[in-house]
């Protein structure tokens, strides 16, 4: 027999998003609040991100991932938020019954508010359809990070990294420091995906080459990776015949993107956004199903943990706001040059943050808002990079008096190369 | 901006990372010293430091005994000279600490003789308990 528990708030996932929303819900008077985490520890992905670069916006100092997590773990331990570790949520029903299992047995929470904060997972080789044999030695960058930083294991000695996002860059440095040779970072696009600062401190500092407009076309080796074939790609991203070169290596790291983890959201019949891969939400981060909120990387991939904390604190407050699930007036859609818009729905336009991600790097950029084909607001941004979300205050935008679809585009002078 | 020269520096390019603009600054040496070309004052100051003695915050892990976890993440309290980082990593590989450890604990002062650069634990790690606790973390 499962243990039946009634709750006001159940938070699923104990990363930075779950910790901040559970804390804020508790501080705003919600009782009881449960925080369910399948791992042995709170902190989520932060535990393995031992590099500095967290907390500058929120704390005004540069913390490492574990330090950032510790601040919230400590705060939580001073509240009566019920933290259940080693507790995996298996199912959530549309009526907000949360079924979970841990070493003590099966649990069934009947909750007024459910907060989804399961984070994201990494894209794997299968999703890339890389041809070649299936030898050992192929890892996602995040798995390699876990092995090195948590388990103290080195995944290989000679490494090639596919993808120039921040995780790939950070792992290039980490593996080099631990004694591996990183042969190159290979990027299919014609510009750097990660932050310039990570390029300088992770590749340039260690003389690791970055090959833009290149991709991995074949993996060689039977038991273990012995080499990979790298080819140049044309404007359309197709490999150019005759440009192949073989790079001998024993390890290939894939740093090719993250996908929000939404199996549970699907089960609960929560509408998802095809662009972000996460639930459709409004400015309260309320989903399009009564009683459900979502925050952090489960909504869409946030690169700055500070922003994750900020929106999650908002969710903790919103669990007590009865109008959080009222119908939306505006529907935001990504236009040209924009890859991501969060939130997708807005009720009144009076509170909250709007996050945008550009598709490419631009100089002298402009963010343009249009309604019924006419631009009603324009904002200049000197520089914008896909690796850094643009954060705007929703109330600063002069929303049209009539509701409907709002298209948001970004134009500017394309930046190619590293910067 | 003209700065005094301390060590022989040829024309060197520095990518400024002080702000997202990412200017490329060039350090040139002539009889008057090191001249930093391009960039704003903050960038020039950064480039000057980069040419003199570049330093970085170093993060890694060290072994931890009597804990449920194998590795303790650590950092340097201040930026550490870049050219000595491999030496530092080798040294840190030889260290191990005993759980429990609290985040923020200074584990060693003046690393490799660098004044003011300490080794700091970045995570709290409890002593291994005989039975695994699941209910409430303390
Ligand atoms: C490699 C890497 C480097 C990064 N570097 C930086 C950086 O330098 N600076 C910065 O600001 N940000 C950085 N980020 C981004 C930042 O870490 C993330 O934005 C943030 O951690 C997202 O928080 P989250 O709580 O949404 O997800 P997560 O941290 O992924 O937490 C999700 C939690 O949910 C749990 N969970 C999932 N499913 C279930 C289930 N069914 N039942 C119970 N629990 C479940 C997971 O175990 C996990 O603990 C980095 C991210 C990565 C991956
Ligand atoms: S030189 Fe000045 S403007 Fe240029 S990147 Fe550095 S800080 Fe920014």
Coordinates of C-alpha atoms and ligand atoms in Angstrom, one line a residue:
Chain A
X1 CA 0.0 0.0 0.0
X2 CA 1.4 3.4 -0.9
X3 CA 1.7 6.0 1.8
X4 CA -0.9 8.7 1.1
X5 CA 0.1 12.3 1.9
X6 CA -1.8 15.5 1.3
X7 CA 0.3 18.5 0.4
X8 CA -0.2 22.1 -0.6
X9 CA 3.0 22.1 -2.7
X10 CA 5.0 19.2 -4.1
X11 CA 8.2 20.2 -6.0
X12 CA 9.7 17.5 -8.3
X13 CA 13.4 17.8 -8.7
X14 CA 15.9 19.2 -6.2
X15 CA 18.3 21.2 -8.5
X16 CA 18.6 25.0 -8.2
X17 CA 15.1 25.5 -9.6
X18 CA 13.4 23.0 -7.2
X19 CA 15.4 24.3 -4.1
X20 CA 14.5 28.0 -4.8
X21 CA 10.8 27.3 -5.6
X22 CA 10.4 25.1 -2.5
X23 CA 12.1 27.7 -0.3
X24 CA 10.0 30.6 -1.7
X25 CA 6.8 28.6 -1.4
X26 CA 7.5 27.9 2.2
X27 CA 8.5 31.5 3.0
X28 CA 5.3 32.6 1.4
X29 CA 3.3 30.5 3.9
X30 CA 2.6 27.3 1.9
X31 CA 2.3 24.2 4.2
X32 CA 3.3 21.5 3.9
X33 CA 5.9 21.7 1.1
X34 CA 7.6 18.6 -0.2
X35 CA 10.8 18.6 -2.3
X36 CA 11.4 15.2 -4.0
X37 CA 14.9 14.5 -5.4
X38 CA 15.9 11.2 -7.0
X39 CA 19.6 11.7 -6.3
X40 CA 21.4 11.3 -3.0
X41 CA 21.9 15.0 -2.7
X42 CA 20.2 18.2 -3.5
X43 CA 21.8 20.6 -6.0
X44 CA 21.2 18.8 -9.3
X45 CA 23.7 19.5 -12.0
X46 CA 25.5 22.1 -9.9
X47 CA 27.2 19.4 -7.9
X48 CA 29.3 18.4 -10.9
X49 CA 29.9 22.0 -12.2
X50 CA 32.9 22.7 -10.0
X51 CA 34.1 25.6 -12.1
X52 CA 33.5 29.2 -11.1
X53 CA 30.9 31.3 -13.0
X54 CA 27.8 31.1 -10.9
X55 CA 26.0 33.7 -8.8
X56 CA 27.5 36.9 -10.2
X57 CA 24.1 38.4 -10.8
X58 CA 22.5 37.2 -7.6
X59 CA 25.2 37.3 -5.1
X60 CA 27.7 39.7 -6.8
X61 CA 30.5 37.2 -6.4
X62 CA 31.7 34.4 -8.6
X63 CA 30.9 31.0 -7.0
X64 CA 31.4 27.5 -8.1
X65 CA 28.4 25.3 -8.8
X66 CA 28.7 23.4 -5.4
X67 CA 29.1 26.6 -3.5
X68 CA 26.0 28.0 -5.1
X69 CA 24.1 24.9 -4.3
X70 CA 25.3 24.9 -0.6
X71 CA 23.8 28.3 0.0
X72 CA 20.4 26.9 -0.8
X73 CA 20.9 23.6 0.9
X74 CA 21.7 25.5 4.1
X75 CA 18.7 27.8 3.8
X76 CA 16.4 24.8 3.3
X77 CA 17.8 23.0 6.3
X78 CA 16.6 25.9 8.4
X79 CA 12.9 25.5 7.2
X80 CA 10.4 22.7 7.6
X81 CA 10.4 22.0 3.9
X82 CA 10.1 18.2 3.8
X83 CA 13.1 17.1 1.7
X84 CA 12.9 13.5 0.4
X85 CA 16.2 12.3 -1.2
X86 CA 16.7 9.1 -3.2
X87 CA 13.0 9.6 -4.2
X88 CA 12.1 9.2 -7.8
X89 CA 8.8 10.5 -9.1
X90 CA 7.4 7.8 -11.5
X91 CA 4.1 9.4 -12.4
X92 CA 2.1 12.5 -12.2
X93 CA -1.6 12.4 -13.0
X94 CA -3.5 15.4 -14.6
X95 CA -5.3 15.6 -11.2
X96 CA -2.0 16.2 -9.4
X97 CA -1.5 12.8 -7.8
X98 CA 2.3 12.5 -7.6
X99 CA 3.5 8.9 -7.3
X100 CA 7.1 8.4 -6.1
X101 CA 9.3 5.6 -4.9
X102 CA 12.2 5.6 -2.4
X103 CA 13.9 3.0 -0.2
X104 CA 11.0 3.3 2.3
X105 CA 8.4 2.4 -0.3
X106 CA 5.8 3.9 -2.6
X107 CA 4.4 7.4 -1.9
X108 CA 1.3 9.1 -3.3
X109 CA 1.0 12.8 -2.8
X110 CA -2.3 14.5 -3.4
X111 CA -1.2 18.1 -3.9
X112 CA -2.9 21.5 -4.6
X113 CA 0.2 22.8 -6.5
X114 CA 2.8 20.7 -8.3
X115 CA 6.1 22.4 -9.4
X116 CA 8.0 20.7 -12.2
X117 CA 11.7 21.2 -11.9
X118 CA 13.2 18.1 -13.4
X119 CA 15.9 19.9 -15.3
X120 CA 17.2 18.6 -18.7
X121 CA 19.2 15.8 -20.2
X122 CA 21.8 15.8 -22.9
X123 CA 21.4 15.0 -26.5
X124 CA 23.1 11.7 -27.3
X125 CA 24.7 10.1 -30.3
X126 CA 21.5 8.3 -31.4
X127 CA 19.8 11.7 -31.7
X128 CA 22.7 12.9 -33.9
X129 CA 22.7 9.8 -36.1
X130 CA 26.5 9.6 -36.3
X131 CA 27.6 6.8 -38.6
X132 CA 30.4 4.3 -37.8
X133 CA 31.0 1.5 -35.4
X134 CA 29.7 1.5 -31.8
X135 CA 32.9 1.3 -29.8
X136 CA 33.4 2.3 -26.2
X137 CA 34.8 5.8 -25.5
X138 CA 31.9 8.0 -26.6
X139 CA 30.5 10.1 -23.8
X140 CA 28.2 13.1 -23.5
X141 CA 30.1 16.0 -22.0
X142 CA 27.9 16.1 -18.9
X143 CA 28.5 12.4 -18.2
X144 CA 32.3 13.0 -18.6
X145 CA 31.9 15.9 -16.2
X146 CA 30.2 13.6 -13.7
X147 CA 32.9 10.9 -14.0
X148 CA 35.8 13.4 -13.6
X149 CA 34.4 15.7 -10.9
X150 CA 32.2 13.3 -8.8
X151 CA 33.8 9.9 -9.3
X152 CA 37.4 11.0 -9.9
X153 CA 37.7 9.0 -13.1
X154 CA 39.3 10.1 -16.4
X155 CA 37.2 9.0 -19.4
X156 CA 40.1 8.9 -21.8
X157 CA 43.6 10.1 -22.7
X158 CA 43.2 11.6 -26.2
X159 CA 40.0 13.4 -26.6
X160 CA 38.0 15.1 -29.4
X161 CA 35.1 17.3 -28.4
X162 CA 32.1 17.8 -30.7
X163 CA 30.3 21.0 -30.0
X164 CA 31.6 24.4 -28.8
X165 CA 28.9 25.1 -26.2
X166 CA 30.0 26.0 -22.7
X167 CA 29.9 22.4 -21.4
X168 CA 32.2 21.3 -24.1
X169 CA 34.6 24.2 -23.5
X170 CA 34.7 23.7 -19.8
X171 CA 35.3 20.0 -20.2
X172 CA 38.2 20.7 -22.6
X173 CA 40.0 22.6 -19.8
X174 CA 39.0 20.1 -17.1
X175 CA 40.3 17.1 -19.0
X176 CA 43.5 18.9 -19.9
X177 CA 44.2 19.8 -16.3
X178 CA 43.6 16.2 -15.4
X179 CA 46.3 15.1 -17.9
X180 CA 44.3 14.2 -21.0
X181 CA 45.2 15.7 -24.4
X182 CA 42.3 17.5 -26.1
X183 CA 43.0 17.3 -29.8
X184 CA 40.4 19.9 -30.8
X185 CA 36.9 21.2 -30.3
X186 CA 34.9 20.8 -33.5
X187 CA 31.9 23.0 -34.2
X188 CA 29.5 22.6 -37.1
X189 CA 28.5 26.3 -37.1
X190 CA 30.6 29.2 -38.3
X191 CA 30.7 30.8 -34.9
X192 CA 31.5 29.9 -31.3
X193 CA 28.4 28.5 -29.4
X194 CA 29.6 29.1 -25.9
X195 CA 30.8 32.3 -24.1
X196 CA 33.9 34.1 -25.3
X197 CA 35.3 34.0 -21.8
X198 CA 35.1 30.2 -21.9
X199 CA 36.8 30.1 -25.2
X200 CA 39.7 32.3 -23.8
X201 CA 40.1 30.5 -20.5
X202 CA 39.3 26.9 -21.6
X203 CA 40.8 26.6 -25.1
X204 CA 43.1 29.6 -25.8
X205 CA 44.8 29.2 -22.4
X206 CA 45.7 25.6 -23.2
X207 CA 46.3 26.0 -27.0
X208 CA 43.4 23.7 -27.9
X209 CA 42.3 24.3 -31.4
X210 CA 38.7 25.2 -32.3
X211 CA 37.6 24.1 -35.8
X212 CA 34.6 26.0 -36.8
X213 CA 32.4 24.8 -39.8
X214 CA 33.6 21.2 -39.2
X215 CA 31.8 18.1 -38.0
X216 CA 32.5 14.5 -37.1
X217 CA 31.5 12.3 -40.0
X218 CA 32.6 8.8 -39.0
X219 CA 33.8 7.1 -35.8
X220 CA 36.6 4.5 -36.1
X221 CA 37.5 1.6 -33.9
X222 CA 35.9 -1.7 -32.9
X223 CA 36.2 -2.2 -29.1
X224 CA 37.3 1.3 -28.3
X225 CA 37.3 4.6 -30.3
X226 CA 40.6 4.7 -32.3
X227 CA 39.9 7.8 -34.3
X228 CA 37.2 10.0 -35.7
X229 CA 36.9 11.4 -39.2
X230 CA 36.3 15.2 -39.2
X231 CA 35.1 17.0 -42.3
X232 CA 34.6 20.6 -43.2
X233 CA 31.0 21.6 -43.8
X234 CA 29.4 24.0 -46.3
X235 CA 27.0 26.9 -45.6
X236 CA 24.2 24.5 -45.3
X237 CA 26.0 22.4 -42.7
X238 CA 26.7 19.4 -45.1
X239 CA 30.0 17.7 -45.1
X240 CA 32.3 18.6 -48.0
X241 CA 33.6 15.5 -49.8
X242 CA 37.4 15.4 -49.9
X243 CA 37.8 17.5 -46.8
X244 CA 38.0 14.6 -44.5
X245 CA 40.9 14.2 -42.0
X246 CA 41.4 11.4 -39.5
X247 CA 42.0 12.5 -35.9
X248 CA 43.5 9.7 -33.8
X249 CA 41.9 9.6 -30.3
X250 CA 40.4 7.2 -27.8
X251 CA 37.5 9.4 -26.7
X252 CA 34.8 11.4 -28.3
X253 CA 32.8 13.9 -26.1
X254 CA 29.5 15.1 -27.4
X255 CA 28.4 18.5 -26.3
X256 CA 25.6 19.0 -28.7
X257 CA 22.8 20.4 -26.6
X258 CA 20.3 19.8 -23.8
X259 CA 16.7 18.8 -24.0
X260 CA 14.2 19.6 -21.2
X261 CA 13.2 16.5 -19.3
X262 CA 9.4 16.3 -19.8
X263 CA 8.2 12.6 -19.7
X264 CA 6.3 13.4 -16.5
X265 CA 4.8 16.5 -17.9
X266 CA 3.5 14.6 -20.9
X267 CA 1.9 12.0 -18.6
X268 CA 0.1 14.8 -16.7
X269 CA -1.2 16.1 -20.1
X270 CA 0.5 19.4 -19.8
X271 CA 0.8 21.2 -23.1
X272 CA 4.4 21.4 -24.3
X273 CA 6.0 24.0 -26.6
X274 CA 7.7 22.5 -29.7
X275 CA 10.3 25.2 -29.7
X276 CA 11.5 25.0 -26.1
X277 CA 10.7 21.3 -25.5
X278 CA 9.2 22.4 -22.2
X279 CA 5.7 23.2 -20.9
X280 CA 3.9 26.3 -22.3
X281 CA 3.9 28.8 -19.5
X282 CA 2.8 32.3 -18.7
X283 CA 4.6 35.1 -16.7
X284 CA 3.9 33.3 -13.5
X285 CA 5.5 30.1 -14.9
X286 CA 2.1 28.5 -14.6
X287 CA 1.4 25.7 -17.1
X288 CA -1.7 25.4 -19.2
X289 CA -3.1 23.0 -16.7
X290 CA -4.6 24.1 -13.4
X291 CA -2.3 23.6 -10.4
X292 CA 1.0 23.0 -12.3
X293 CA 4.0 25.3 -12.5
X294 CA 7.3 24.7 -14.1
X295 CA 10.7 26.3 -13.5
X296 CA 14.4 26.0 -14.5
X297 CA 15.7 23.9 -17.3
X298 CA 12.6 21.8 -17.6
X299 CA 11.0 24.9 -19.2
X300 CA 13.8 25.6 -21.6
X301 CA 17.5 25.6 -21.3
X302 CA 18.8 28.4 -19.1
X303 CA 22.5 29.0 -19.2
X304 CA 22.7 31.2 -16.1
X305 CA 21.7 29.6 -12.9
X306 CA 21.0 33.0 -11.4
X307 CA 18.1 33.4 -13.8
X308 CA 16.9 29.9 -12.9
X309 CA 16.8 30.9 -9.2
X310 CA 15.1 34.2 -10.0
X311 CA 12.2 32.6 -11.9
X312 CA 11.9 29.8 -9.4
X313 CA 11.5 32.2 -6.5
X314 CA 8.7 33.8 -8.5
X315 CA 7.1 30.4 -8.8
X316 CA 7.3 30.0 -5.0
X317 CA 5.3 33.2 -4.7
X318 CA 2.9 32.4 -7.4
X319 CA 1.7 29.1 -5.8
X320 CA -0.5 31.4 -3.6
X321 CA -1.8 33.6 -6.4
X322 CA -5.3 32.5 -7.4
X323 CA -5.2 34.2 -10.8
X324 CA -2.0 32.6 -11.9
X325 CA -4.0 30.2 -14.1
X326 CA -6.3 32.8 -15.7
X327 CA -6.5 32.9 -19.5
X328 CA -3.6 34.7 -21.3
X329 CA -4.1 37.8 -23.4
X330 CA -0.9 37.6 -25.5
X331 CA 0.7 34.7 -27.2
X332 CA 4.5 35.2 -27.9
X333 CA 6.1 33.5 -30.9
X334 CA 9.7 33.5 -32.0
X335 CA 10.3 35.4 -35.2
X336 CA 13.4 35.7 -37.4
X337 CA 16.7 35.4 -35.5
X338 CA 15.1 34.2 -32.3
X339 CA 15.4 30.6 -31.1
X340 CA 13.6 30.8 -27.8
X341 CA 11.0 32.9 -26.1
X342 CA 10.1 32.3 -22.4
X343 CA 7.3 32.7 -21.4
X344 CA 5.0 31.9 -24.4
X345 CA 1.9 33.4 -22.8
X346 CA 1.2 36.6 -21.0
X347 CA -1.9 37.6 -19.1
X348 CA -1.6 41.3 -18.5
X349 CA 2.0 42.3 -19.2
X350 CA 2.5 43.9 -15.8
X351 CA 5.0 41.6 -14.1
X352 CA 7.7 39.0 -14.6
X353 CA 10.7 38.5 -16.9
X354 CA 10.9 37.8 -20.6
X355 CA 13.8 35.7 -21.8
X356 CA 15.0 35.6 -25.4
X357 CA 17.7 33.7 -27.1
X358 CA 19.1 34.7 -30.5
X359 CA 19.7 32.2 -33.2
X360 CA 23.1 33.7 -34.1
X361 CA 25.6 36.2 -32.9
X362 CA 24.8 39.8 -33.8
X363 CA 26.5 43.2 -33.5
X364 CA 24.3 46.4 -33.4
X365 CA 21.2 44.2 -32.8
X366 CA 17.6 45.2 -32.5
X367 CA 14.8 43.3 -30.8
X368 CA 11.5 44.0 -32.5
X369 CA 8.0 43.3 -31.2
X370 CA 5.2 43.2 -33.7
X371 CA 1.5 42.7 -33.6
X372 CA -0.7 42.0 -36.6
X373 CA 2.4 42.5 -38.9
X374 CA 3.2 45.9 -37.4
X375 CA 6.1 46.7 -35.2
X376 CA 5.1 48.4 -32.0
X377 CA 8.3 48.2 -30.0
X378 CA 12.0 48.1 -30.8
X379 CA 14.9 47.7 -28.5
X380 CA 18.6 48.2 -29.3
X381 CA 21.1 45.6 -28.1
X382 CA 24.8 46.4 -28.9
X383 CA 25.8 42.7 -28.9
X384 CA 23.9 39.5 -28.6
X385 CA 25.1 35.9 -28.5
X386 CA 23.1 32.6 -28.6
X387 CA 25.1 31.7 -25.4
X388 CA 23.6 34.6 -23.4
X389 CA 19.9 35.0 -22.9
X390 CA 18.5 38.5 -23.2
X391 CA 16.4 39.3 -20.1
X392 CA 13.7 42.0 -20.3
X393 CA 11.2 43.2 -17.8
X394 CA 7.7 42.4 -19.1
X395 CA 6.2 45.6 -17.7
X396 CA 8.7 47.7 -19.7
X397 CA 7.1 46.6 -23.0
X398 CA 4.2 48.7 -24.2
X399 CA 1.9 45.8 -25.0
X400 CA -1.0 46.6 -27.4
X401 CA -4.4 47.1 -25.9
X402 CA -5.8 44.3 -27.9
X403 CA -4.7 40.7 -27.2
X404 CA -3.4 38.3 -29.7
X405 CA -0.2 36.9 -31.2
X406 CA 3.0 38.9 -30.7
X407 CA 6.0 38.1 -32.9
X408 CA 9.5 38.8 -31.5
X409 CA 12.5 39.0 -33.9
X410 CA 16.1 39.9 -33.7
X411 CA 18.1 41.5 -36.5
X412 CA 21.7 42.8 -36.7
X413 CA 25.0 42.4 -38.2
X414 CA 26.1 38.8 -38.2
X415 CA 29.3 38.0 -36.2
X416 CA 31.2 35.1 -37.7
X417 CA 34.2 33.3 -36.2
X418 CA 35.1 33.5 -32.5
X419 CA 34.0 37.0 -31.7
Chain B
X1 CA 48.3 54.2 -22.2
X2 CA 52.0 53.5 -21.6
X3 CA 53.0 51.1 -18.9
X4 CA 56.4 50.2 -17.6
X5 CA 57.9 47.0 -18.9
X6 CA 58.9 44.3 -16.5
X7 CA 59.8 41.4 -18.7
X8 CA 60.6 41.2 -22.4
X9 CA 57.3 41.2 -24.3
X10 CA 56.9 41.1 -28.0
X11 CA 53.8 42.2 -29.8
X12 CA 51.2 40.0 -28.2
X13 CA 47.4 39.9 -28.8
X14 CA 45.1 39.7 -25.9
X15 CA 41.4 38.9 -26.2
X16 CA 39.7 41.0 -23.6
X17 CA 37.0 39.2 -21.6
X18 CA 36.1 42.0 -19.2
X19 CA 32.9 42.6 -21.0
X20 CA 31.1 40.7 -23.8
X21 CA 32.5 43.0 -26.6
X22 CA 35.6 40.9 -26.7
X23 CA 38.0 43.5 -28.1
X24 CA 41.4 42.3 -29.3
X25 CA 44.1 44.4 -27.6
X26 CA 47.7 44.4 -28.7
X27 CA 50.6 44.8 -26.4
X28 CA 53.7 46.3 -28.0
X29 CA 57.1 46.9 -26.6
X30 CA 59.3 49.9 -27.4
X31 CA 62.0 51.8 -25.5
X32 CA 59.4 53.5 -23.3
X33 CA 57.7 50.3 -22.1
X34 CA 54.6 48.2 -22.9
X35 CA 52.0 50.0 -24.9
X36 CA 48.5 48.6 -25.0
X37 CA 46.6 49.4 -28.2
X38 CA 42.9 49.5 -28.6
X39 CA 40.3 49.0 -25.9
X40 CA 38.9 51.0 -23.1
X41 CA 40.7 51.7 -19.8
X42 CA 39.3 48.6 -18.1
X43 CA 40.3 46.4 -21.0
X44 CA 43.8 47.9 -21.0
X45 CA 44.3 47.2 -17.4
X46 CA 43.2 43.6 -18.0
X47 CA 45.5 43.3 -21.0
X48 CA 48.4 44.7 -18.9
X49 CA 47.9 42.1 -16.2
X50 CA 47.6 39.4 -18.9
X51 CA 50.9 40.4 -20.3
X52 CA 52.6 40.7 -16.9
X53 CA 51.4 37.8 -14.9
X54 CA 48.1 36.2 -16.0
X55 CA 46.2 34.5 -13.1
X56 CA 43.2 32.3 -12.9
X57 CA 40.9 30.9 -10.3
X58 CA 41.8 27.1 -10.3
X59 CA 39.1 24.5 -9.4
X60 CA 39.6 20.8 -9.2
X61 CA 38.9 18.0 -6.7
X62 CA 40.9 16.3 -4.1
X63 CA 40.5 12.9 -2.4
X64 CA 38.3 12.7 0.6
X65 CA 38.3 9.9 3.2
X66 CA 35.5 8.5 5.3
X67 CA 32.8 10.1 3.2
X68 CA 30.0 8.8 1.0
X69 CA 31.6 10.8 -1.8
X70 CA 35.0 10.1 -3.3
X71 CA 36.1 13.6 -4.3
X72 CA 35.9 17.0 -2.6
X73 CA 35.6 20.0 -5.0
X74 CA 38.1 22.7 -4.1
X75 CA 39.1 26.2 -5.5
X76 CA 41.8 28.7 -5.0
X77 CA 40.6 31.7 -2.9
X78 CA 42.2 34.1 -5.4
X79 CA 43.5 33.9 -8.9
X80 CA 46.6 31.8 -9.1
X81 CA 49.5 32.4 -11.6
X82 CA 48.6 30.7 -14.8
X83 CA 52.1 29.4 -15.6
X84 CA 52.2 27.5 -12.3
X85 CA 48.8 25.8 -12.7
X86 CA 50.1 22.4 -13.9
X87 CA 52.4 22.3 -10.9
X88 CA 49.5 23.2 -8.6
X89 CA 47.3 20.4 -10.1
X90 CA 50.1 17.9 -9.6
X91 CA 50.5 19.0 -6.0
X92 CA 46.7 18.8 -5.3
X93 CA 46.7 15.2 -6.6
X94 CA 48.8 14.2 -3.7
X95 CA 46.4 15.7 -1.1
X96 CA 43.5 14.1 0.7
X97 CA 41.3 15.2 3.6
X98 CA 39.1 13.5 6.1
X99 CA 35.3 14.0 6.2
X100 CA 33.4 15.9 7.5
X101 CA 34.4 19.0 5.6
X102 CA 32.4 22.3 5.5
X103 CA 32.1 24.5 2.5
X104 CA 34.4 27.5 2.8
X105 CA 36.9 25.7 5.0
X106 CA 40.5 26.8 4.2
X107 CA 42.4 23.6 3.7
X108 CA 45.8 25.0 3.1
X109 CA 47.3 28.5 3.1
X110 CA 49.6 30.2 0.6
X111 CA 49.5 27.5 -2.0
X112 CA 53.0 26.7 -3.4
X113 CA 54.2 29.8 -1.6
X114 CA 51.9 32.2 -3.5
X115 CA 51.0 34.8 -0.8
X116 CA 47.3 35.0 0.0
X117 CA 46.2 32.2 -2.3
X118 CA 44.5 29.6 -0.2
X119 CA 42.8 26.2 -1.0
X120 CA 39.1 26.3 -0.1
X121 CA 36.6 23.5 0.1
X122 CA 33.5 24.3 -2.1
X123 CA 31.2 21.6 -0.8
X124 CA 30.0 20.3 2.5
X125 CA 30.7 16.6 2.8
X126 CA 29.5 14.6 5.8
X127 CA 31.2 11.7 7.3
X128 CA 30.0 8.4 5.9
X129 CA 27.1 7.1 8.0
X130 CA 26.6 3.3 8.4
X131 CA 23.0 3.5 7.3
X132 CA 21.9 5.7 4.4
X133 CA 19.5 8.4 5.4
X134 CA 16.7 9.2 3.1
X135 CA 14.1 11.0 5.1
X136 CA 15.3 14.4 6.1
X137 CA 18.6 15.9 5.4
X138 CA 20.2 17.8 8.3
Ligands
LIG1 C1 27.8 21.4 -17.7 C2 27.0 22.6 -17.3 C3 27.7 23.8 -17.0 C4 27.1 24.9 -16.6 N1 27.8 26.1 -16.3 C5 27.1 27.2 -15.8 C6 27.9 28.3 -15.4 O1 29.1 28.4 -15.6 N2 27.2 29.4 -14.9 C7 25.8 29.3 -14.8 O2 25.2 30.3 -14.3 N3 25.1 28.2 -15.2 C8 25.7 27.1 -15.7 N4 25.0 26.0 -16.1 C9 23.5 26.1 -16.1 C10 22.9 25.8 -14.7 O3 23.6 24.8 -14.1 C11 21.5 25.3 -15.0 O4 20.8 26.3 -15.7 C12 20.7 24.9 -13.7 O5 21.5 23.9 -13.0 C13 19.4 24.3 -14.0 O6 18.7 24.0 -12.8 P1 17.5 23.0 -12.7 O7 17.1 22.9 -11.3 O8 16.5 23.4 -13.7 O9 18.0 21.6 -13.2 P2 19.0 20.5 -12.6 O10 20.2 21.2 -12.0 O11 19.3 19.6 -13.8 O12 18.2 19.8 -11.5 C14 17.1 18.9 -11.8 C15 17.0 17.9 -10.7 O13 15.8 17.1 -10.8 C16 16.0 15.8 -10.5 N5 15.0 15.0 -11.1 C17 14.8 14.8 -12.5 N6 13.8 13.9 -12.7 C18 13.3 13.5 -11.5 C19 12.3 12.6 -11.0 N7 11.5 11.9 -11.9 N8 12.1 12.4 -9.7 C20 12.9 13.1 -8.8 N9 13.9 14.0 -9.2 C21 14.1 14.2 -10.5 C22 17.4 15.5 -10.9 O14 18.0 14.5 -10.2 C23 18.1 16.9 -10.6 O15 18.6 16.9 -9.3 C24 25.6 24.9 -16.5 C25 24.9 23.7 -16.8 C26 25.6 22.6 -17.2 C27 24.8 21.3 -17.6
LIG2 S1 38.5 46.6 -24.0 FE1 36.8 47.5 -22.9 S2 35.1 47.4 -24.3 FE2 36.7 46.0 -25.2 S3 36.1 44.0 -24.3 FE3 37.5 44.9 -22.9 S4 36.3 45.9 -21.4 FE4 34.9 45.5 -23.1

